[in-house]
Coordinates of C-alpha atoms in Angstrom, one line a residue:
Chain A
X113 CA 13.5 -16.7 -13.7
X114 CA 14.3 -14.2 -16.3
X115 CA 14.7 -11.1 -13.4
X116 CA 17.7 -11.9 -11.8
X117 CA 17.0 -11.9 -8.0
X118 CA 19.9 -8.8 -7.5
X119 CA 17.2 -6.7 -9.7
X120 CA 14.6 -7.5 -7.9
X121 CA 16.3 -6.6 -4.6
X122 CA 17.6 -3.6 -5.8
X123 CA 14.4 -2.3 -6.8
X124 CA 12.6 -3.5 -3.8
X125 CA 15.9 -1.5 -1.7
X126 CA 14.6 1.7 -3.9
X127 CA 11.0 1.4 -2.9
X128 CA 12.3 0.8 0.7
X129 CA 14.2 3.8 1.1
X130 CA 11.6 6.1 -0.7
X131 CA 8.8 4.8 2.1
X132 CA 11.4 5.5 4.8
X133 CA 11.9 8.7 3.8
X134 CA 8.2 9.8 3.4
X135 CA 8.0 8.4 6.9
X136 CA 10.7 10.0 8.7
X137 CA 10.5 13.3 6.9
X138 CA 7.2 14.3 6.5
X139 CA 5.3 15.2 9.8
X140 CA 2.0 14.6 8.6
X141 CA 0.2 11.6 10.1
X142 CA -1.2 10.9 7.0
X143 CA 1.9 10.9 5.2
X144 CA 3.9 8.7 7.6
X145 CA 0.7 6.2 7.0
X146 CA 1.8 6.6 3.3
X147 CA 5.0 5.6 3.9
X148 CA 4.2 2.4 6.2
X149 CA 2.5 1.3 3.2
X150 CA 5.0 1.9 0.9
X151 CA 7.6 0.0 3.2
X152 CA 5.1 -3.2 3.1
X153 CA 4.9 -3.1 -0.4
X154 CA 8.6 -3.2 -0.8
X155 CA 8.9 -6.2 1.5
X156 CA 6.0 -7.9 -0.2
X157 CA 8.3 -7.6 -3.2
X158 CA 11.3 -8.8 -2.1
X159 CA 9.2 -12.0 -0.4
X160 CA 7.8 -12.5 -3.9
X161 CA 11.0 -12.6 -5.8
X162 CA 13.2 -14.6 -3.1
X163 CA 9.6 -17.3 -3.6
X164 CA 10.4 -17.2 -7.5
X165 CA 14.3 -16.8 -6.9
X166 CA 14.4 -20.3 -4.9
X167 CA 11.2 -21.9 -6.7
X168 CA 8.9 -22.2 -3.3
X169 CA 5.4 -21.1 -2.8
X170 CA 6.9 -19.8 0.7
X171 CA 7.5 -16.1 -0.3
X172 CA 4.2 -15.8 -1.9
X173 CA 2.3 -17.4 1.7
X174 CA 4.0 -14.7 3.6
X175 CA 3.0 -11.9 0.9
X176 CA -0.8 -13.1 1.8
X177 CA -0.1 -12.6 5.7
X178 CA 1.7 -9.3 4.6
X179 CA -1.0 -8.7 3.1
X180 CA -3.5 -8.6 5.9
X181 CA -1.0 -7.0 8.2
X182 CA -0.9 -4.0 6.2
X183 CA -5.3 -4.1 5.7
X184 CA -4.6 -4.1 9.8
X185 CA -2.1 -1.4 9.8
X186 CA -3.7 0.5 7.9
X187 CA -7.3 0.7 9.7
X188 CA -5.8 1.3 13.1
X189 CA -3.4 3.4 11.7
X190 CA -6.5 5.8 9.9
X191 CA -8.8 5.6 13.0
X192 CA -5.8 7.0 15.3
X193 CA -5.8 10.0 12.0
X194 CA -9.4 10.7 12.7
X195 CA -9.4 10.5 16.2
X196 CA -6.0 13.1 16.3
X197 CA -7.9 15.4 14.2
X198 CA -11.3 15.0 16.2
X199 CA -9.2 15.8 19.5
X200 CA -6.4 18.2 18.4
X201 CA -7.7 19.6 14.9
X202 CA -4.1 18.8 14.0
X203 CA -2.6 16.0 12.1
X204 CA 0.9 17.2 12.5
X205 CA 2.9 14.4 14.6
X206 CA 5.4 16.8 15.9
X207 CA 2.5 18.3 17.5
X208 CA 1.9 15.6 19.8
X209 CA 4.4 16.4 22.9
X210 CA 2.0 16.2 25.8
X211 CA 4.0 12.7 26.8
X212 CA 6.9 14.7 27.1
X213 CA 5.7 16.3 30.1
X214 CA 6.1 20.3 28.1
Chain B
X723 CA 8.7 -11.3 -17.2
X724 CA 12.1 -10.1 -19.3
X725 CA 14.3 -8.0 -17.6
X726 CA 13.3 -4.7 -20.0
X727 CA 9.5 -5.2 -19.0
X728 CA 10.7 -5.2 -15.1
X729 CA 12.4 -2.2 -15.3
X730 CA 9.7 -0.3 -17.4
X731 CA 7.1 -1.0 -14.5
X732 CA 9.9 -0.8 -12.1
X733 CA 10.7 2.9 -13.1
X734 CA 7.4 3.7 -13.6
X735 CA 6.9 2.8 -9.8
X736 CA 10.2 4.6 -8.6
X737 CA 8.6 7.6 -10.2
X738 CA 5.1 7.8 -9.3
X739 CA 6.7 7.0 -5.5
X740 CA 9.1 10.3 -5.8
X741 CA 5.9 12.1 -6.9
X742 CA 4.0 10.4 -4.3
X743 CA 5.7 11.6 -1.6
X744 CA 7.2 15.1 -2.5
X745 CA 3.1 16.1 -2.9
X746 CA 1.6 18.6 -0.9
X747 CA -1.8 17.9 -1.6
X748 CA -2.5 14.7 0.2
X749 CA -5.2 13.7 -2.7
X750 CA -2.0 14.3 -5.4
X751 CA -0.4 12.0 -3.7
X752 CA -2.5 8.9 -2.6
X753 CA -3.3 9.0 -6.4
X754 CA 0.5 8.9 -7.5
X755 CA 0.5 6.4 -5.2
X756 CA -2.5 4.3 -6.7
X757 CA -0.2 4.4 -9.8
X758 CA 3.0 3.0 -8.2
X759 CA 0.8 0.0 -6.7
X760 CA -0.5 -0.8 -10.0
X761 CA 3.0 -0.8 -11.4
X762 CA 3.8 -3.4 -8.9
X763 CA 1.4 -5.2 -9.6
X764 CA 2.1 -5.9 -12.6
X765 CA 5.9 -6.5 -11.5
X766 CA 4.4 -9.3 -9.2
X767 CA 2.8 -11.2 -12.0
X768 CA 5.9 -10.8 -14.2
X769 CA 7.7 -12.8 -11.2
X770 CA 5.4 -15.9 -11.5
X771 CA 2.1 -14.7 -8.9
X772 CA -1.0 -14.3 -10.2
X773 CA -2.4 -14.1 -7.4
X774 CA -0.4 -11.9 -5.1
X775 CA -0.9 -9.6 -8.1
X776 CA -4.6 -9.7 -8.1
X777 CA -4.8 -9.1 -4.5
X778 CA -2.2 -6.4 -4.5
X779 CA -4.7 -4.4 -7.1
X780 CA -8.0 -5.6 -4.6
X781 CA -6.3 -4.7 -1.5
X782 CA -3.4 -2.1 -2.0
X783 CA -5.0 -0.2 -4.9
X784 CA -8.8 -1.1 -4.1
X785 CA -9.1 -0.9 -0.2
X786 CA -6.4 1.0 1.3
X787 CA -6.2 3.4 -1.1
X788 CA -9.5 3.9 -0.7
X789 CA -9.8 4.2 2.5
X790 CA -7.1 7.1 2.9
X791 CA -9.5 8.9 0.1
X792 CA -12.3 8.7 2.4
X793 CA -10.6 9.5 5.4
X794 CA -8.8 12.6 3.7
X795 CA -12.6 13.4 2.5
X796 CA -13.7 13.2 5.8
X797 CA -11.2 15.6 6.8
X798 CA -10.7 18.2 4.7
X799 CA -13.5 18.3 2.0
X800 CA -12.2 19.1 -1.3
X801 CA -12.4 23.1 -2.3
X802 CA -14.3 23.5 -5.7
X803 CA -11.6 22.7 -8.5
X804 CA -11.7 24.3 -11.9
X805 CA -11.4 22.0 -14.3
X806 CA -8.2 21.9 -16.1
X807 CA -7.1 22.2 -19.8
X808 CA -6.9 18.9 -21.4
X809 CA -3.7 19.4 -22.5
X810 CA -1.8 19.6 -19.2
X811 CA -2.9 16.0 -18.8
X812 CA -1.5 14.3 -22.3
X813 CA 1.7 13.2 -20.9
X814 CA 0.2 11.7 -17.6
X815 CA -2.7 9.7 -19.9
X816 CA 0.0 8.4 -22.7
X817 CA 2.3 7.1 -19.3
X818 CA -0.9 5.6 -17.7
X819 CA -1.9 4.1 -21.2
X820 CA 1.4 2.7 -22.1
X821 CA 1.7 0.8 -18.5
X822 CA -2.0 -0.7 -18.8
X823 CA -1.2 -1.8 -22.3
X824 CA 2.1 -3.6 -21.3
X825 CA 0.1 -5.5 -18.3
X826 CA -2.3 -6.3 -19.8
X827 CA -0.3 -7.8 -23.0
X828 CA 2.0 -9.8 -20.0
X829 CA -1.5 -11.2 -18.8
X830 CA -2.8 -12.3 -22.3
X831 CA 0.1 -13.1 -23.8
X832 CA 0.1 -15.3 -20.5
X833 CA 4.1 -14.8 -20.4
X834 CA 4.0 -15.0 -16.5
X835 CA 8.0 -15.3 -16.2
X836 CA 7.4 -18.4 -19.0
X837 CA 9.2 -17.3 -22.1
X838 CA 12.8 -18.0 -22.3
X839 CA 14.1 -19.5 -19.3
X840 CA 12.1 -21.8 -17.6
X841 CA 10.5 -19.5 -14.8
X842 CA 8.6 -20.3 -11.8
X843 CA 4.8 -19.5 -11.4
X844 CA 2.4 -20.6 -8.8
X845 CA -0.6 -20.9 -9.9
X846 CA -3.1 -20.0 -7.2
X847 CA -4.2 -23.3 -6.3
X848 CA -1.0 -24.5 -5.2
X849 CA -0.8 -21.0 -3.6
X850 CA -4.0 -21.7 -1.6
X851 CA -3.2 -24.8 -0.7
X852 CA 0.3 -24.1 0.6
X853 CA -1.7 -21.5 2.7
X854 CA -4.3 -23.5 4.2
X855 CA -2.7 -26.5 4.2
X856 CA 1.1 -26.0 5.6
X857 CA 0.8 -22.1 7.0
X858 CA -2.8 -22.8 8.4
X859 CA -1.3 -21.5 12.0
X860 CA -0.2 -18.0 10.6
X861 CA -3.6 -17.6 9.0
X862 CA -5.1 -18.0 12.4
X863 CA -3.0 -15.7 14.0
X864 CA -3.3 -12.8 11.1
X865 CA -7.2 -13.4 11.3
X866 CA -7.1 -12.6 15.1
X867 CA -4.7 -9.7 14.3
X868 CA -7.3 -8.8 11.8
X869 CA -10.2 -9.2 14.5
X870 CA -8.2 -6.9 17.1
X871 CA -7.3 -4.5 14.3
X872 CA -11.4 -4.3 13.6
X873 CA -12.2 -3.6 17.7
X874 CA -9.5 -0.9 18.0
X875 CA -10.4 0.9 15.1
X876 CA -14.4 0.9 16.2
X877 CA -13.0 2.0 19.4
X878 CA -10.7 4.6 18.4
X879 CA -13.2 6.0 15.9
X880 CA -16.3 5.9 18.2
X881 CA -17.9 9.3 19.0
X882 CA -17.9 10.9 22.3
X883 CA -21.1 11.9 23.2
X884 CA -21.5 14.0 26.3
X885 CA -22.4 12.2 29.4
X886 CA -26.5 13.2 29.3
X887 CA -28.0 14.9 31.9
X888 CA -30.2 12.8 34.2
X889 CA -32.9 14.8 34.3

């Protein structure tokens, strides 16, 4: 492998923290969504370069069940969007307290 | 893949990402974001699979994306936009050339991770086969995830009518 796994990694780390920060800072729903994605991605990544890293179709198997985790993620993930905004015309999370008995 | 090309579509990805998610406009950013998938695509096929590659353009790019178009259009329908000068987009179409140009010289120069050291691609038989063959149990239990994921969004996104009236 010409990319040196540490590379791979690192850049995988990158993408990582960028999703977790969309996630935890924004405080739309959609943009938490965003950053889910982005998260999966950068584990998809790191699974495909540990596969080429080590020479075993292993990494790339678990990107395809990544794969559909995230297509399932993703659908629940926009129908709980539409159904926020259908019920509370919001799609602010931090609007969403009525669990914590206020 | 040399290590040059990965950072090229690497930094094109870290970028498109910042942009993706300092956006206000929702659309702005699902599009940066379209980018940055593409980008890893293409950093997937450098690393020796094809076909984790294709998919991630099918599904990532294709599907999910999107989907969070249509649910954002669903939403909030775009205002009338005034069409802007072509110049303010020069810089954004060179980038968007230059990174389609290098994949698609990785993909027909057919350099998947080949050239130099002997690298490691899978070619998507083997792929499927590992899949079906060896992992068949977690394909199973993603397919029922898939199948729950399909009932909970019909059920989440159904529409309340009002109880009617019996007359």
């Amino acid at each position: 492998m010409n990319v040196p796994l540490e590379h791979a990694l690192l850049l995988a780390t990158a993408v990582f923290g960028i999703g977790l920060s969309c996630a935890l800072i924004r405080r739309e729903l959609l943009f938490v969504l965003l950053g889910v994605e982005i998260m999966l991605c950068a584990a998809g990544l790191a699974l495909v370069a540990g596969s080429a890293a080590w020479r075993q179709p292993d990494g790339q198997v678990f990107w395809m069940l990544l794969l559909a985790i995230a297509a399932a993620e993703v659908a629940v993930g926009l129908s709980l969007l539409l159904h926020l905004h259908r019920r509370r015309r919001t799609g602010d999370v931090d609007e969403l307290r009525s669990l914590r008995g206020e | 893949m040399n290590l040059v090309a990965f950072w090229i579509f690497g930094g094109t990805a870290l970028l498109a990402l910042v942009l993706c998610v300092t956006r206000r406009n929702a659309v702005h950013a699902v599009l940066y974001l379209l980018g940055a998938f593409l980008a890893i695509a293409a950093i997937l096929f450098g690393l020796g699979a094809p076909l984790p590659a294709a998919w991630q353009v099918l599904v990532y790019a294709g599907a999910i994306l999107v989907l969070f178009l249509f649910v954002l259009m669903t939403l909030h329908p775009p205002p009338a936009m005034k069409p802007r000068r072509a110049r303010e987009l020069v810089l954004p179409a060179l980038v968007a050339a230059g990174n389609l140009a290098g994949a698609l010289a990785l993909v027909l120069a057919g350099s998947g991770g080949r050239e130099g050291l002997p690298g490691y691609v899978l070619p998507p038989a083997a792929l499927g086969r590992a899949l079906f063959a060896d992992a068949w149990i977690g394909v199973e239990a993603v397919s029922f995830l898939l199948l729950f994921a399909a009932v909970g969004a019909f059920w989440l996104g159904r529409r309340e009518d009002p109880p009617k009236e019996r007359p």
